Short mmCIF file of C-alpha atoms and ligand atoms in Angstrom, two decimals:
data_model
loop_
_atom_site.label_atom_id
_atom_site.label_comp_id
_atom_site.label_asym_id
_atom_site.label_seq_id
_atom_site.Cartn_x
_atom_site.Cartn_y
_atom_site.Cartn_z
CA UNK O 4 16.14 17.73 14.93
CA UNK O 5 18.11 20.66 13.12
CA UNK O 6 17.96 24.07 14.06
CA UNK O 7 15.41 25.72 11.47
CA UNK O 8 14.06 23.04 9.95
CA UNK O 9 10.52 20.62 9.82
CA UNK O 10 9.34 18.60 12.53
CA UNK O 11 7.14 15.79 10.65
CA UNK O 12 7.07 13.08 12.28
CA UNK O 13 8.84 11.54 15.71
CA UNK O 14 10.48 9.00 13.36
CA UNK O 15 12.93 12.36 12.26
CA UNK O 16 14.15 12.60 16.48
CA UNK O 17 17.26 11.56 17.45
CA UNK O 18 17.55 9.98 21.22
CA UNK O 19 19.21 13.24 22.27
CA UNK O 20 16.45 15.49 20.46
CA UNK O 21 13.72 13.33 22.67
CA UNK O 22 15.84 13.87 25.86
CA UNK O 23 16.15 17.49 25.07
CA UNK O 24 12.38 18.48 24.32
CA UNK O 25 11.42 16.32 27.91
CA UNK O 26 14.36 17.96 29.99
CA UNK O 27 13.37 21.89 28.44
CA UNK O 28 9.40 20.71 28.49
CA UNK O 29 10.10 20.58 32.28
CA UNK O 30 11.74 23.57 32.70
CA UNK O 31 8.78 25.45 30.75
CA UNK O 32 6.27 24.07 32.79
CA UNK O 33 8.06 24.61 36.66
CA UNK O 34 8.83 28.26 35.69
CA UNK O 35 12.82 27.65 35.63
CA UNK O 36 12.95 29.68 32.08
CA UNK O 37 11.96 33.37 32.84
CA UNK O 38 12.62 36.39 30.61
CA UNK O 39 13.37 33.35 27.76
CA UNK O 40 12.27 35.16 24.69
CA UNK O 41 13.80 33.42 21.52
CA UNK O 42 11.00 34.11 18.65
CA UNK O 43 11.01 37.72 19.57
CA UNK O 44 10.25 39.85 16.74
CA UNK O 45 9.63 36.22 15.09
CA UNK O 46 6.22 35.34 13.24
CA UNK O 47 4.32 31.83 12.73
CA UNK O 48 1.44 31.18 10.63
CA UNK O 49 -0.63 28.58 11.96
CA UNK O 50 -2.55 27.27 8.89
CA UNK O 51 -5.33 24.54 9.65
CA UNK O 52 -7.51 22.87 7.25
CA UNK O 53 -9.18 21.23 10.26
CA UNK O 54 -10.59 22.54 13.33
CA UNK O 55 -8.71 22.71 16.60
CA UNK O 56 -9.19 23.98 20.48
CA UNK O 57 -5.60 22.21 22.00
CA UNK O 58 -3.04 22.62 18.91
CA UNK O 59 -3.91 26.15 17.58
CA UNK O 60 -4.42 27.25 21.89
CA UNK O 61 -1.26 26.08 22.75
CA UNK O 62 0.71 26.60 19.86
CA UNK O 63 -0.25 30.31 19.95
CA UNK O 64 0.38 30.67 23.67
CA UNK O 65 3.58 28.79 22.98
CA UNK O 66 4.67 31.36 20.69
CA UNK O 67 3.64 34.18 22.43
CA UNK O 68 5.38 33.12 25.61
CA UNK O 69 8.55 32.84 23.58
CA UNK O 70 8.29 36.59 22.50
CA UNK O 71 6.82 35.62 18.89
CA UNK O 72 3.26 36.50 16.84
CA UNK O 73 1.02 34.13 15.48
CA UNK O 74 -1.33 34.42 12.37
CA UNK O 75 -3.98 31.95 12.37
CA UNK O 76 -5.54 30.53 9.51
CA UNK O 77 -8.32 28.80 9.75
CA UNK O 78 -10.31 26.03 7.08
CA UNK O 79 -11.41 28.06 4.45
CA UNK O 80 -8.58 30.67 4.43
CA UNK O 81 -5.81 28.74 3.18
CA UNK O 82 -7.10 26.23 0.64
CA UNK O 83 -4.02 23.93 -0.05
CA UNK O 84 -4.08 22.89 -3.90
CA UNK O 85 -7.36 24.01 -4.48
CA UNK O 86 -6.79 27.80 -4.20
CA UNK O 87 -3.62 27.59 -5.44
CA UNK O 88 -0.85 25.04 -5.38
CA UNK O 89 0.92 24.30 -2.45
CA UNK O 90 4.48 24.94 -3.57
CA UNK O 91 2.88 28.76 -4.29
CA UNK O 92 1.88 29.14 -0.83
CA UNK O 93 5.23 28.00 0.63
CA UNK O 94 6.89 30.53 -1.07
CA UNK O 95 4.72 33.66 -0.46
CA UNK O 96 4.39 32.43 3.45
CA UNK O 97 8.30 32.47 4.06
CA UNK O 98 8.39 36.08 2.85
CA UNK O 99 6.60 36.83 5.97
CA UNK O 100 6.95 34.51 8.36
CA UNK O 101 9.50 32.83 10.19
CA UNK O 102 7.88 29.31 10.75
CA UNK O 103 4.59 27.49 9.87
CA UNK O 104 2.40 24.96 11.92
CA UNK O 105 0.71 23.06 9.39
CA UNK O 106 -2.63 20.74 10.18
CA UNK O 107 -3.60 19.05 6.69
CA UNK O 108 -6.15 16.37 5.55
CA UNK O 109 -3.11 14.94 3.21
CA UNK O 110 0.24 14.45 4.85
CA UNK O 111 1.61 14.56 1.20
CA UNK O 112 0.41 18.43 1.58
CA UNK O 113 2.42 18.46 4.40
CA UNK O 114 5.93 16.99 3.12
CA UNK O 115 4.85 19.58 0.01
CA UNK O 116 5.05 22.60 2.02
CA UNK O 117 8.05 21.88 3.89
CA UNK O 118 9.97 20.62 0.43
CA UNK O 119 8.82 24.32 -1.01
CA UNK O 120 9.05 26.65 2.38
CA UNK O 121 12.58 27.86 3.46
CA UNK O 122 11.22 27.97 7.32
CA UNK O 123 10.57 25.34 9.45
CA UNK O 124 7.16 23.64 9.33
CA UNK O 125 5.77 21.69 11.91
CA UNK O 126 3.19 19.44 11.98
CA UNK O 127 -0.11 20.08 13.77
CA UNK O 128 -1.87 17.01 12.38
CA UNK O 129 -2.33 15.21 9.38
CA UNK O 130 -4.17 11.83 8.25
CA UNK O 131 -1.08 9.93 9.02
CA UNK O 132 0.54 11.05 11.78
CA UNK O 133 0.28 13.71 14.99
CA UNK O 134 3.52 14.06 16.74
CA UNK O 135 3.35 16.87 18.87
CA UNK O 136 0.32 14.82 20.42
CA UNK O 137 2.58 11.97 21.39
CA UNK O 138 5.13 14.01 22.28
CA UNK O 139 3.10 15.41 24.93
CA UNK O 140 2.18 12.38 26.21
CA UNK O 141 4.99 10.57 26.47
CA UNK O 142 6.19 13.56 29.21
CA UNK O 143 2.90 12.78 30.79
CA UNK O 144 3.72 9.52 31.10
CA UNK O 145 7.35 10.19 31.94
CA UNK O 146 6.00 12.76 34.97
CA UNK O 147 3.54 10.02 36.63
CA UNK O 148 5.86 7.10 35.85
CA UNK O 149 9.49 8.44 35.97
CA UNK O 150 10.61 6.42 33.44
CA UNK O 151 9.28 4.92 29.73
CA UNK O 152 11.57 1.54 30.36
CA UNK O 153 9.46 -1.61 30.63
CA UNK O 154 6.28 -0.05 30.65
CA UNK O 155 3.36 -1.64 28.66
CA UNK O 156 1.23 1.33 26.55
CA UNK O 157 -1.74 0.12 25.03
CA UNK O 158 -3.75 1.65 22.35
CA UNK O 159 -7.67 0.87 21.75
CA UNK O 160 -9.00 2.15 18.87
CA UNK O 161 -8.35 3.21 15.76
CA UNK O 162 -5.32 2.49 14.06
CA UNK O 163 -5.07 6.11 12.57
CA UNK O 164 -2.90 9.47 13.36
CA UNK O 165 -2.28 9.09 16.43
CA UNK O 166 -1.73 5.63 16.67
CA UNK O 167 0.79 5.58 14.00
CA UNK O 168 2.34 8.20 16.02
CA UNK O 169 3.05 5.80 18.73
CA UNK O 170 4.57 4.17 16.84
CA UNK O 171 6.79 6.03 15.56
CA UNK O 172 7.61 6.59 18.97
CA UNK O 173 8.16 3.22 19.40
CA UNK O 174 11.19 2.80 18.01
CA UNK O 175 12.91 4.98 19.14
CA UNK O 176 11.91 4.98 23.01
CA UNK O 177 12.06 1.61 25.37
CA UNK O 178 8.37 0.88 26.12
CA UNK O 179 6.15 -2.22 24.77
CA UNK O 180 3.14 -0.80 22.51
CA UNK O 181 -0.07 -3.05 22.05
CA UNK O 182 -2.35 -1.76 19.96
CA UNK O 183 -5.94 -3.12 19.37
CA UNK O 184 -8.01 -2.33 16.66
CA UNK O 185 -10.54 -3.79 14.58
CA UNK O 186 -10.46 -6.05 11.61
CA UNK O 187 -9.73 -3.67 8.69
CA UNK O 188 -8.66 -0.38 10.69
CA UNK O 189 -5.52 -1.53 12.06
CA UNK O 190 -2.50 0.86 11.49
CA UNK O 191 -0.43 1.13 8.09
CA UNK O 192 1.06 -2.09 8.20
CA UNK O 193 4.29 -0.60 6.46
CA UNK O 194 5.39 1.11 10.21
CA UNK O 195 4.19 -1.80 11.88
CA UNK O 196 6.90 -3.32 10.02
CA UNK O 197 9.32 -0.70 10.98
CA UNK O 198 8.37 -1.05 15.14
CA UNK O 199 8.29 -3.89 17.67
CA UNK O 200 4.51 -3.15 17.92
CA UNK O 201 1.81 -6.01 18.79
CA UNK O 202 -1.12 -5.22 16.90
CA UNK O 203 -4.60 -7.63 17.76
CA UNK O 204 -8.13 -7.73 17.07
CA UNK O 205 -8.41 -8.00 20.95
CA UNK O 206 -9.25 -5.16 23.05
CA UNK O 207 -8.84 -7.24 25.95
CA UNK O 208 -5.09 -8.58 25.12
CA UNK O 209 -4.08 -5.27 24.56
CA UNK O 210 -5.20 -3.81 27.92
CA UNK O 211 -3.68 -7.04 29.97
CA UNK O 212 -1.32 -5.76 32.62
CA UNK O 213 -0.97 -2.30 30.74
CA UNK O 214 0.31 0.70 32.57
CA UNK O 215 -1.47 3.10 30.05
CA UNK O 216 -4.45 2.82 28.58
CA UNK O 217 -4.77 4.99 25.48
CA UNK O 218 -7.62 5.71 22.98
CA UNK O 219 -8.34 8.16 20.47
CA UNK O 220 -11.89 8.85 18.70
CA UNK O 221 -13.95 6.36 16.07
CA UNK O 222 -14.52 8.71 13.59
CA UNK O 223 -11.56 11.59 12.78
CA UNK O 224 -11.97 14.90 11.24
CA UNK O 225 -12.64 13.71 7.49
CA UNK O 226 -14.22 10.38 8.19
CA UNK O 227 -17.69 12.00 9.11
CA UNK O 228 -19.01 10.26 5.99
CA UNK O 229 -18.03 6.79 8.05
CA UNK O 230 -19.39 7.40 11.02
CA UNK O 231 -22.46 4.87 10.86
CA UNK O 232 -20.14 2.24 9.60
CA UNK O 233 -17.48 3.17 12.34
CA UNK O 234 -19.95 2.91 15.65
CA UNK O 235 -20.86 -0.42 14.69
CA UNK O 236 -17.02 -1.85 13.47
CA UNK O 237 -15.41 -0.24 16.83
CA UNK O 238 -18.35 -1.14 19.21
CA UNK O 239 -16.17 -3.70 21.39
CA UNK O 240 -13.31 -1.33 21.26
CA UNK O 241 -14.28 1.23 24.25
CA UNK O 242 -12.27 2.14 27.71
CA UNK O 243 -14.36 1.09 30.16
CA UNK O 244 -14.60 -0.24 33.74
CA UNK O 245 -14.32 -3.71 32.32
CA UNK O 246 -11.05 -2.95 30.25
CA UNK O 247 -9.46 -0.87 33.12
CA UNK O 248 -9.75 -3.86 35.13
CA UNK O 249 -7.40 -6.06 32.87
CA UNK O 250 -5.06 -3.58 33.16
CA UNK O 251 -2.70 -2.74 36.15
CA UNK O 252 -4.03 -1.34 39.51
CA UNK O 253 -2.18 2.24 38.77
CA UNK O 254 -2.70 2.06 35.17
CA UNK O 255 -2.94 5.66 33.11
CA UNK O 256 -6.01 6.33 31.46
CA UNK O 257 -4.93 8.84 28.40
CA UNK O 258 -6.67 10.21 25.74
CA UNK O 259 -5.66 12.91 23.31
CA UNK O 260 -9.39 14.83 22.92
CA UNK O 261 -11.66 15.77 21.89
CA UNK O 262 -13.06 12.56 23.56
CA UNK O 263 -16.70 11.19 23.00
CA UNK O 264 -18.02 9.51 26.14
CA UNK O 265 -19.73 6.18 25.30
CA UNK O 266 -18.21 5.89 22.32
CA UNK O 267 -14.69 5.14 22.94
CA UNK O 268 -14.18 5.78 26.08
CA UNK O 269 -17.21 5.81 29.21
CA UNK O 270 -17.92 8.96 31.05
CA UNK O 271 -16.87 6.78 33.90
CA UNK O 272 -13.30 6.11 32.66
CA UNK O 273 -12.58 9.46 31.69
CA UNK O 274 -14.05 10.85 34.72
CA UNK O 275 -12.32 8.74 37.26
CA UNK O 276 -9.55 8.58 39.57
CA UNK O 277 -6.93 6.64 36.55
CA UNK O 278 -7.96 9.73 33.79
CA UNK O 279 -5.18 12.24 33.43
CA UNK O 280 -6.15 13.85 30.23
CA UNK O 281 -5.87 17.64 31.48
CA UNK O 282 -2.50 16.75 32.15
CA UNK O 283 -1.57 15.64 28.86
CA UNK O 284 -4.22 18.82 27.22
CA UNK O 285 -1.87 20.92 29.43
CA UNK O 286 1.62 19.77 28.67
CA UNK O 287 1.13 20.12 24.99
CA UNK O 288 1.87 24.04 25.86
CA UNK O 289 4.99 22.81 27.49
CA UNK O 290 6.04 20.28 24.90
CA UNK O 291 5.56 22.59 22.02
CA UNK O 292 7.32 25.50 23.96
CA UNK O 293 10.28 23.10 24.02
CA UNK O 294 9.98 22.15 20.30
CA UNK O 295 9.51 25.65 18.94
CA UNK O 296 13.14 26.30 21.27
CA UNK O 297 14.99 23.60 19.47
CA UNK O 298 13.79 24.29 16.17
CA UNK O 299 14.21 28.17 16.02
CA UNK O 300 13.98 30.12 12.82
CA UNK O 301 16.30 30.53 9.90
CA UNK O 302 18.40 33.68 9.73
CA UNK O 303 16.62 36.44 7.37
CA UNK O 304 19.06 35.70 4.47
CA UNK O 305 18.14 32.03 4.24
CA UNK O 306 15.10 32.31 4.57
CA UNK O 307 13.76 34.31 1.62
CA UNK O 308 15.86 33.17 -1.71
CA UNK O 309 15.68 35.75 -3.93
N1 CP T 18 -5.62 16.72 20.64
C1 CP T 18 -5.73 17.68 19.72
O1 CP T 18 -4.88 17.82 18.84
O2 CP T 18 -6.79 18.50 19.87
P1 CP T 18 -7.31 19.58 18.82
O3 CP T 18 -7.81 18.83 17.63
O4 CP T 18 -8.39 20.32 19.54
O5 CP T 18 -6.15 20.46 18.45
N1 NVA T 19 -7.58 11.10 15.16
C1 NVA T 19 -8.15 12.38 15.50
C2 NVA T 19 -7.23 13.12 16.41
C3 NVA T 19 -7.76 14.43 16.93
C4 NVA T 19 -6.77 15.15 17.80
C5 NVA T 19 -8.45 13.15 14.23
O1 NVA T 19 -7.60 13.12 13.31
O2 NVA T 19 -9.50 13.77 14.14
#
């Protein structure tokens, strides 16, 4: 990770920029950086084609805590390609900003607008990856467990975003990833090829001896059109008691929200005593704090070429 520019994808982190965002993530969150104002008199746009309570919350209270302003701009507002093209927008937004957080439908909108923009843009979501999400949740995972080494993750579900994410995170950290989707909906096989990852057809191999159950919704913003097809192809593919029993006795149950109970994962599950999904809804403040740190903003005279 280089000072000023993009964060895209956990696949662009060095071991030491991992180890840095975890170690400053924990210093955010047990108060040890006070009167720590780097973005002051900085400004963000936030520009989201796709809803969002978590990403555009914390991302705005992340900036603010750092001394910085946020603009958001919500679907509708911003229309990438459609309103005008994308390299157009990069180039009027780093005339007043100092960084963007992007969430697109298109990742290729994404790598488009950090190719154009001079300022760091960072990615809030896209259809193929969400890596401020996993981010977060690996230093859940690292706070409950104490250490990623060894420890089985499993993924049930679909094979999208956030999976891919994992991933990507995969190769780069030492835990064994299962994921378990159905026939058809599995992850781009391309990173597959890339990781150590065991994809099945099997919810129930995935969750075997796991230490974290993880699961993500059927039908992502954009899919809506799906969603009849989706219930009945991911139907056998839902955290419940029957799954957490396969896994280990102090397994992690995880999920990124918005969750829909019954669907993926049972009101039971996500209600009980393994759930710690307001931990990881939490620590995305603390996690993007530590990004936004590392990243920074360009100086003034790199950032608008004139
Ligand atoms: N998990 C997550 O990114 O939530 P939002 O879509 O609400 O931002
Ligand atoms: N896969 C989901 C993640 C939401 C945070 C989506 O893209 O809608």
């Amino acid at each position: 990770m280089v000072k000023g520019k993009d964060f895209i994808s956990i696949l662009d982190l060095g071991k030491k920029d991992i180890e840095d965002i975890f170690t400053l993530s924990g210093e955010f969150k047990h108060g040890k950086k006070k009167n720590f104002f780097p973005l002051s008199g900085k400004f963000f746009a936030l520009i989201f084609e796709k809803p969002s309570t978590r990403t555009r919350v914390s991302f705005e209270v992340a900036i603010g805590g750092l001394g910085g302003g946020s603009i958001y701009l919500g679907p509708g507002d911003i229309q990438f390609g459609r309103r005008e093209p994308v390299k157009d927008i990069a180039r009027v937004m780093e005339r007043y900003v100092h960084g963007i957080v992007a969430r697109t439908f298109s990742h290729k909108h994404l790598l488009e607008l950090a190719g154009a923009a001079s300022v760091p843009v960072i990615n809030g979501l896209t259809d193929l990856f969400h890596p401020c999400q996993v981010m977060g949740d690996l230093f859940t995972i690292l706070e409950k467990k104490k250490n990623l080494k060894g420890l089985k993750i499993a993924f049930i579900g679909d094979g999208n975003n956030v999976a891919n994410s994992w991933i990507a995170a995969s190769t780069k950290l030492p835990f064994h990833l299962s994921i378990a989707a159905p026939e058809g909906y599995e992850p781009k096989a391309e990173l597959v090829k890339k990781a150590k990852v065991k994809v099945t057809n099997s919810p129930e191999e995935a969750a075997k001896d796991a230490d974290v159950l993880y699961t993500d919704v059927w039908v992502s913003m954009g899919q809506e059109e799906e969603r009849k097809e989706r219930l009945k192809r991911f139907k056998y593919f839902q955290i419940d008691k029957h799954i957490l029993k396969l896994a280990k006795k102090d397994v992690l149950v995880m999920h990124c929200l918005p969750a829909h109970r019954g669907e993926e994962i049972s009101d039971g599950v996500i209600e009980g005593k393994h759930s710690v999904v307001f931990d990881q809804a939490e620590n995305r403040l603390h996690v993007q704090k530590a990004i936004l740190t590392k990243i920074g903003t360009v100086p003034d005279f790199l950032r608008v070429r004139r």
